[in-house]
Tab-separated table of C-alpha atoms in Angstrom:
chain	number	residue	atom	x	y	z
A	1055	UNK	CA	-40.651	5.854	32.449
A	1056	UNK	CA	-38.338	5.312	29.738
A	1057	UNK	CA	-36.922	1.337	29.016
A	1058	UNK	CA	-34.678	-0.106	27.298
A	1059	UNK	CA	-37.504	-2.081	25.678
A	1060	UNK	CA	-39.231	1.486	24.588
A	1061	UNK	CA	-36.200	2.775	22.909
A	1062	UNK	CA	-35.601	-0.615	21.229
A	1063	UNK	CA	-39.018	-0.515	20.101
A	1064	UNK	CA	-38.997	2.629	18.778
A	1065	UNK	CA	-36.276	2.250	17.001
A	1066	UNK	CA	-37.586	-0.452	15.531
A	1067	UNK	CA	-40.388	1.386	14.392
A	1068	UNK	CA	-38.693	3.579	12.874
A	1069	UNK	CA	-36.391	1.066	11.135
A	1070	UNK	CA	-39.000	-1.184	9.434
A	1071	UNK	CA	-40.635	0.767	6.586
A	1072	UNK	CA	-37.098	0.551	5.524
A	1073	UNK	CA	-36.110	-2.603	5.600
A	1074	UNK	CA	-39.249	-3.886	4.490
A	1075	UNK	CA	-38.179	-1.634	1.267
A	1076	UNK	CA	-34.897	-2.871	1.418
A	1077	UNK	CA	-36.350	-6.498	1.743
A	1078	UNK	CA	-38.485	-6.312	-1.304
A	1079	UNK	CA	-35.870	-4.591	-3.505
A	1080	UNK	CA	-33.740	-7.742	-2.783
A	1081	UNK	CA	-36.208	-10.009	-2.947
A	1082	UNK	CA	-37.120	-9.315	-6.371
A	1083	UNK	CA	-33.910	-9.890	-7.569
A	1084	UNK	CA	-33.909	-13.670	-6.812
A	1085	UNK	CA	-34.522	-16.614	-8.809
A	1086	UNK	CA	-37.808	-18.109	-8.085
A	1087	UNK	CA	-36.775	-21.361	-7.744
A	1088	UNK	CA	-34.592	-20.230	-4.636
A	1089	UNK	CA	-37.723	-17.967	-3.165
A	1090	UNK	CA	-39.791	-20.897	-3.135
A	1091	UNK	CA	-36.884	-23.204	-1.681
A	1092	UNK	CA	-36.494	-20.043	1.069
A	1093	UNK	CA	-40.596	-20.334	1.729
A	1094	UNK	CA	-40.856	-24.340	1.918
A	1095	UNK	CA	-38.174	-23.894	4.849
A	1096	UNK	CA	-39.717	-21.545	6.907
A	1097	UNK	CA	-42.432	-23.844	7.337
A	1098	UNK	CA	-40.633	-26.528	7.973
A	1099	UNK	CA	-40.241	-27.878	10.853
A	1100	UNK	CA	-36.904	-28.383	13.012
A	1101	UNK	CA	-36.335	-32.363	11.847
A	1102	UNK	CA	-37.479	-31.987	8.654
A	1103	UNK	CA	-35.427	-29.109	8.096
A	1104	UNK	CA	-31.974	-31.001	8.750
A	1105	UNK	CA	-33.923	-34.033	6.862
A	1106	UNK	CA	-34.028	-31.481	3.659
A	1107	UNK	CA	-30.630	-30.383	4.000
A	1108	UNK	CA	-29.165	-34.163	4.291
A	1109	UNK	CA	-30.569	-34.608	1.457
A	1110	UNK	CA	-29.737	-31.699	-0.498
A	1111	UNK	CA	-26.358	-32.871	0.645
A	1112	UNK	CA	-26.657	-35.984	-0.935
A	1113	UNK	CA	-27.875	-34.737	-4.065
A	1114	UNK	CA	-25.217	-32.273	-4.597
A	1115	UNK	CA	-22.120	-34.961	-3.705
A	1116	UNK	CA	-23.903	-37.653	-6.191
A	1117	UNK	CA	-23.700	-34.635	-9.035
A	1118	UNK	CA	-19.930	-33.467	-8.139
A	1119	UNK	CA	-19.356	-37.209	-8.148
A	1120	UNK	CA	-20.988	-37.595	-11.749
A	1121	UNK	CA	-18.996	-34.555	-12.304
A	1122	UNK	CA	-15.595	-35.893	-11.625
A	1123	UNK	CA	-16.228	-38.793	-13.005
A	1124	UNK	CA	-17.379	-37.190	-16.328
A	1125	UNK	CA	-13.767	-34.955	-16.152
A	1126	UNK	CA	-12.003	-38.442	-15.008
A	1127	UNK	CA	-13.309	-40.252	-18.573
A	1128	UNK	CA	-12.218	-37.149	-20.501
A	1129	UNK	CA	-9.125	-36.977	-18.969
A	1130	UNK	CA	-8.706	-41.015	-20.364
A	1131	UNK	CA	-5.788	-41.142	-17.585
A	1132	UNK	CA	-2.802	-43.510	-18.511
A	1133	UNK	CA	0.905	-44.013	-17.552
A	1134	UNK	CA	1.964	-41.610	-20.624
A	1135	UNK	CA	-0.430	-38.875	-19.167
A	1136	UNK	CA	0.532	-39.503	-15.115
A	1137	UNK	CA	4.280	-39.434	-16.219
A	1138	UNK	CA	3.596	-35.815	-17.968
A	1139	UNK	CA	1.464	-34.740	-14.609
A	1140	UNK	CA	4.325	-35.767	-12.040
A	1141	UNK	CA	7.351	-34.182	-14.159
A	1142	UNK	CA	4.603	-30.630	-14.563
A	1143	UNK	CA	4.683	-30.681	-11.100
A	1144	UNK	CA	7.807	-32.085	-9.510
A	1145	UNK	CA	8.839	-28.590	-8.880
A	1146	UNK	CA	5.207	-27.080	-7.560
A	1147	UNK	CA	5.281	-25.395	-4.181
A	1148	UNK	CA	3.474	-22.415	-2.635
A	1149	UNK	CA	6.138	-20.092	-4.122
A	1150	UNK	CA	5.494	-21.055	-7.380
A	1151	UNK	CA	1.951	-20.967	-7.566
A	1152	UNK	CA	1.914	-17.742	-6.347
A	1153	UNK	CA	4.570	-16.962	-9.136
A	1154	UNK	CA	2.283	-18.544	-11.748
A	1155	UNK	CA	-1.014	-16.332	-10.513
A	1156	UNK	CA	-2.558	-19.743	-9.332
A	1157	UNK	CA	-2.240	-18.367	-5.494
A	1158	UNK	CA	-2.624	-14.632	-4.129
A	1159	UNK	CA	0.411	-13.464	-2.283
A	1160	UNK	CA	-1.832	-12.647	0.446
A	1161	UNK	CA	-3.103	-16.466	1.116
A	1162	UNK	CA	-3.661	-17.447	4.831
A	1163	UNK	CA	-0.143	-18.387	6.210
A	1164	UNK	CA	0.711	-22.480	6.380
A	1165	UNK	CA	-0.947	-23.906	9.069
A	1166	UNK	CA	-3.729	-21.837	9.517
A	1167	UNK	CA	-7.315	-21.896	7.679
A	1168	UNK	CA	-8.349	-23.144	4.432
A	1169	UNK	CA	-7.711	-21.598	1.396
A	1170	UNK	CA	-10.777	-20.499	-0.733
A	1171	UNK	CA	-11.693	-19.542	-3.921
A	1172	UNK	CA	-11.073	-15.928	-2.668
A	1173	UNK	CA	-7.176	-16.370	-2.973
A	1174	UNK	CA	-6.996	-18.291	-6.238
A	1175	UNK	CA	-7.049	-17.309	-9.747
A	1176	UNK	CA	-8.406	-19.085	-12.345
A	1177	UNK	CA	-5.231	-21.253	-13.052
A	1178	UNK	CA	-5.381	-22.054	-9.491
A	1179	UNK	CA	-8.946	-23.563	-9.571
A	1180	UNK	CA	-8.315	-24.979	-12.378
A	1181	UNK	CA	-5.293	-27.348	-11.194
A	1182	UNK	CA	-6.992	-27.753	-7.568
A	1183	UNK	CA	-9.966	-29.869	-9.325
A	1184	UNK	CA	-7.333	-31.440	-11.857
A	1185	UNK	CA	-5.181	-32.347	-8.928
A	1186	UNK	CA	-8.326	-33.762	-7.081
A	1187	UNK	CA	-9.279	-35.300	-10.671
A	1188	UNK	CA	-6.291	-37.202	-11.251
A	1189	UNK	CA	-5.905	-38.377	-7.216
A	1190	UNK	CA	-9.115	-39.975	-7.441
A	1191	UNK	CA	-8.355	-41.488	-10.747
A	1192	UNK	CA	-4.872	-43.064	-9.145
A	1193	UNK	CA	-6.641	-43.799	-6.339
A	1194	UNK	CA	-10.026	-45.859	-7.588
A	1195	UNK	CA	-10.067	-45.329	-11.503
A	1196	UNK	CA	-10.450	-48.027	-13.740
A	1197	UNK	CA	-11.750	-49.298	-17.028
A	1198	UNK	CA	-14.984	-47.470	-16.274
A	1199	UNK	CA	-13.553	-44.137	-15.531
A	1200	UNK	CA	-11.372	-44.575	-18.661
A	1201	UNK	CA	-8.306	-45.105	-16.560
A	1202	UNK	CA	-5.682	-47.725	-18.132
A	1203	UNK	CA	-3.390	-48.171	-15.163
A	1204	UNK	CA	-2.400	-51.572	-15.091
A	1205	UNK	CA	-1.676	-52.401	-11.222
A	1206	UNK	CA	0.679	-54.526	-10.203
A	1207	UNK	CA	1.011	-54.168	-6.565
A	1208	UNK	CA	-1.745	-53.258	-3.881
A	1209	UNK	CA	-0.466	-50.394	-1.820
A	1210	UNK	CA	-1.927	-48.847	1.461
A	1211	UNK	CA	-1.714	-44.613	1.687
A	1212	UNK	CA	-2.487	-43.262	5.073
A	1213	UNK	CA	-2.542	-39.370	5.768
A	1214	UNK	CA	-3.893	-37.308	8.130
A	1215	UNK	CA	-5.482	-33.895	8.106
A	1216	UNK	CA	-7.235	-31.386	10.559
A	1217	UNK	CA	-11.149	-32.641	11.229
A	1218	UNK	CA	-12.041	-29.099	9.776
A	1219	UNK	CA	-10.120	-29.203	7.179
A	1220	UNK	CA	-11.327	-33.402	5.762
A	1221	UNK	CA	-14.139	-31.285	3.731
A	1222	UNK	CA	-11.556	-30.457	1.283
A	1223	UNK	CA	-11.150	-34.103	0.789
A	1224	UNK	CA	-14.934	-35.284	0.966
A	1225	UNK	CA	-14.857	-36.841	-2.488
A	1226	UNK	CA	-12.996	-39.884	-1.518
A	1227	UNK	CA	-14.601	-43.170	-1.108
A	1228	UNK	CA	-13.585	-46.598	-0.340
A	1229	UNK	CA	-11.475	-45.351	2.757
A	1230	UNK	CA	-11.102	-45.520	6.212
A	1231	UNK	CA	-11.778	-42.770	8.508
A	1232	UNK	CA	-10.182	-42.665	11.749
A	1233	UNK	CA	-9.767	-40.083	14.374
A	1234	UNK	CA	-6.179	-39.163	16.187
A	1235	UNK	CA	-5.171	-36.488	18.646
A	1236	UNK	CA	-1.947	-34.923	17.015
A	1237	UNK	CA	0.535	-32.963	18.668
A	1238	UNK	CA	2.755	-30.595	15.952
A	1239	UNK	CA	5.074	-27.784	17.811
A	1240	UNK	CA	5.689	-25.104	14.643
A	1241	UNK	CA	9.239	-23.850	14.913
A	1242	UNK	CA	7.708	-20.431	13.839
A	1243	UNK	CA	4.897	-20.677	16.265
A	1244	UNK	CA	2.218	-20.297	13.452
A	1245	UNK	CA	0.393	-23.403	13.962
A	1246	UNK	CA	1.502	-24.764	17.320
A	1247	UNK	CA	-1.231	-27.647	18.334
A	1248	UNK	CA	-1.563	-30.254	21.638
A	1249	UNK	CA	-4.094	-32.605	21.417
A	1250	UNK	CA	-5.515	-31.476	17.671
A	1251	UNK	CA	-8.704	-33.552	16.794
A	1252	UNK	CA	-6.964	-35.098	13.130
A	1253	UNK	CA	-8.986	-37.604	10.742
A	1254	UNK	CA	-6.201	-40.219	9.352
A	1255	UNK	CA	-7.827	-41.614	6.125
A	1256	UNK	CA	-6.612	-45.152	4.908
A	1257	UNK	CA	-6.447	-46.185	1.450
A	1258	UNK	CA	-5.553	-49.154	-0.344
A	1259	UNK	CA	-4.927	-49.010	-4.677
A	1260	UNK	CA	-2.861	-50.239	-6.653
A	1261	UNK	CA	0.441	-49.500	-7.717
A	1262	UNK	CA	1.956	-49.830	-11.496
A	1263	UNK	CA	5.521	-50.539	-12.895
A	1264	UNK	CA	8.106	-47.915	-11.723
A	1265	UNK	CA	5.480	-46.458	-8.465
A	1266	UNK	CA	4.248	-43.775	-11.156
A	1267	UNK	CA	0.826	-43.753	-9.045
A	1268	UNK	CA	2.537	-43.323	-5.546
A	1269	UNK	CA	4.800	-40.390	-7.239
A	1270	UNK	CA	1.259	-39.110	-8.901
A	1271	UNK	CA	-0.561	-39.066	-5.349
A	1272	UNK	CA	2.590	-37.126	-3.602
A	1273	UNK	CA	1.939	-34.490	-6.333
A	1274	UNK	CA	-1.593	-33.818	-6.807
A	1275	UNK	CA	-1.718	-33.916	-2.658
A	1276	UNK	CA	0.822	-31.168	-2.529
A	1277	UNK	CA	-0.915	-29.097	-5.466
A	1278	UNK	CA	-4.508	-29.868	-2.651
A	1279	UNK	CA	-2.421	-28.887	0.366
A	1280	UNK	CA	-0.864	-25.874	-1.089
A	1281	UNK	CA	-3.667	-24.795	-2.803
A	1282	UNK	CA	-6.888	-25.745	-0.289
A	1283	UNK	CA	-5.625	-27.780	2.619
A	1284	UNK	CA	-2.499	-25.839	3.737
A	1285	UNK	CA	-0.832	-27.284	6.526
A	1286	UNK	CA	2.585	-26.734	7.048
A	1287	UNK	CA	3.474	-30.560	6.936
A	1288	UNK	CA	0.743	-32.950	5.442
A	1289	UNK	CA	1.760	-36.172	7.158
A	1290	UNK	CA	0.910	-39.396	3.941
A	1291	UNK	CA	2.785	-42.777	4.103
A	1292	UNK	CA	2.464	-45.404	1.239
A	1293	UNK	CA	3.168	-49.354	1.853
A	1294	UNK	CA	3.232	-52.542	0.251
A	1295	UNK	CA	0.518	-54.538	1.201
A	1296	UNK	CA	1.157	-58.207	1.124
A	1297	UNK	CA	-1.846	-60.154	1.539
A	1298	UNK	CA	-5.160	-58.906	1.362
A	1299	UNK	CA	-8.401	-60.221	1.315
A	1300	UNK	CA	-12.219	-59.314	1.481
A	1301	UNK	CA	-13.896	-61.838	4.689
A	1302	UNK	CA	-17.888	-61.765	4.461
């Protein structure tokens, strides 16, 4: 009597010589490193599976970190070279990226996923990590980072962004992460959300003569939201801070 199992079976019989071939032939085209990566995990267990991939996880933020901090000292980030990034991009918006050949005309619509590499050009990736660059420079550099920024004023941002979206954002340090329901009702009914699980980051910096770093965050944020984050409206407030203190 015929199964479902049989026919499975036999089809899977039938099936193997060639995707063993198949397999090998793809196989072989690896880097060893990665095949022996691939054979450790299989006989890992479960816990010391996730255990390897924290840690890979680790290991690859502490190198983008050394990364951007490497770009950050190159970059030697001043109040001559912020006041050249905000007036470059006092005029950026979606429009004009895609203009530029930073952004495909075909991008996921405001408000909906990510944007990946997939639907930038090379200009595009190449302001999205300058962007990033120079917002964690404003942000946390200093003498070490070969930032001269001389802060006058302590300032606190706070912004908000989808959970599944704060990946996009994962190199920031020294903040607060908090969670929030949001509520946004799109007049075009692209992104309509009740009760959206948001992460509202705080930050506190400092501010210089003339708020060139609060202008400088406003525009390498919207270069991140147009070009990774995209929401529709990417909710940041900046305010004096007028006592502040570190309690142990």
């Amino acid at each position: 009597m015929t199964t479902i199992d049989l026919v499975l079976r036999e089809i899977n019989q039938e099936l193997s010589p060639q995707f063993e071939e198949l397999l090998r032939a793809k196989l072989a085209d690896q880097d060893r490193e990665w095949l022996i990566d691939q054979i450790v995990r299989l006989t890992l267990d479960a816990h010391s599976l996730r255990e390897a991939d924290r840690k890979s996880e680790r290991e690859a933020k502490a190198r983008a970190r050394e990364e951007r901090l490497g770009r950050l000292r190159a970059l030697a980030l001043d109040r001559d070279r912020l006041a050249t990034f905000n007036a470059e991009h006092e005029g950026t918006t979606r429009e004009s990226l895609i203009a530029a050949g930073a952004l495909a005309a075909d991008a996921p619509a405001k408000g909906t996923t990510l944007i990946t590499a997939a639907h930038r050009g090379r200009a595009g990736e190449e302001l999205l990590q300058t962007a990033k660059d120079v917002l964690f420079g404003l942000l946390f550099g200093d003498a070490a980072t070969g930032t001269d920024l001389p802060r006058t004023q302590q300032e606190l941002l706070t912004f908000a962004l989808p959970r599944h979206k704060a990946a996009a954002l994962d190199f920031m340090r020294a903040s607060t992460e908090l969670t929030a329901a949001g509520t946004w009702q799109d007049p075009d009914s692209v992104s309509n959300d009740e009760r959206a699980d948001n992460v509202i980051l705080e930050v506190q910096y400092g501010e210089v003569d003339g708020e060139l770093v609060g202008t400088g965050i406003v525009r390498a944020l919207s270069i991140i939201n147009n070009l990774e984050v995209n929401e529709q409206i990417l909710y940041a407030r900046m305010i004096d801070v007028e006592q502040t203190t570190l309690i142990s």
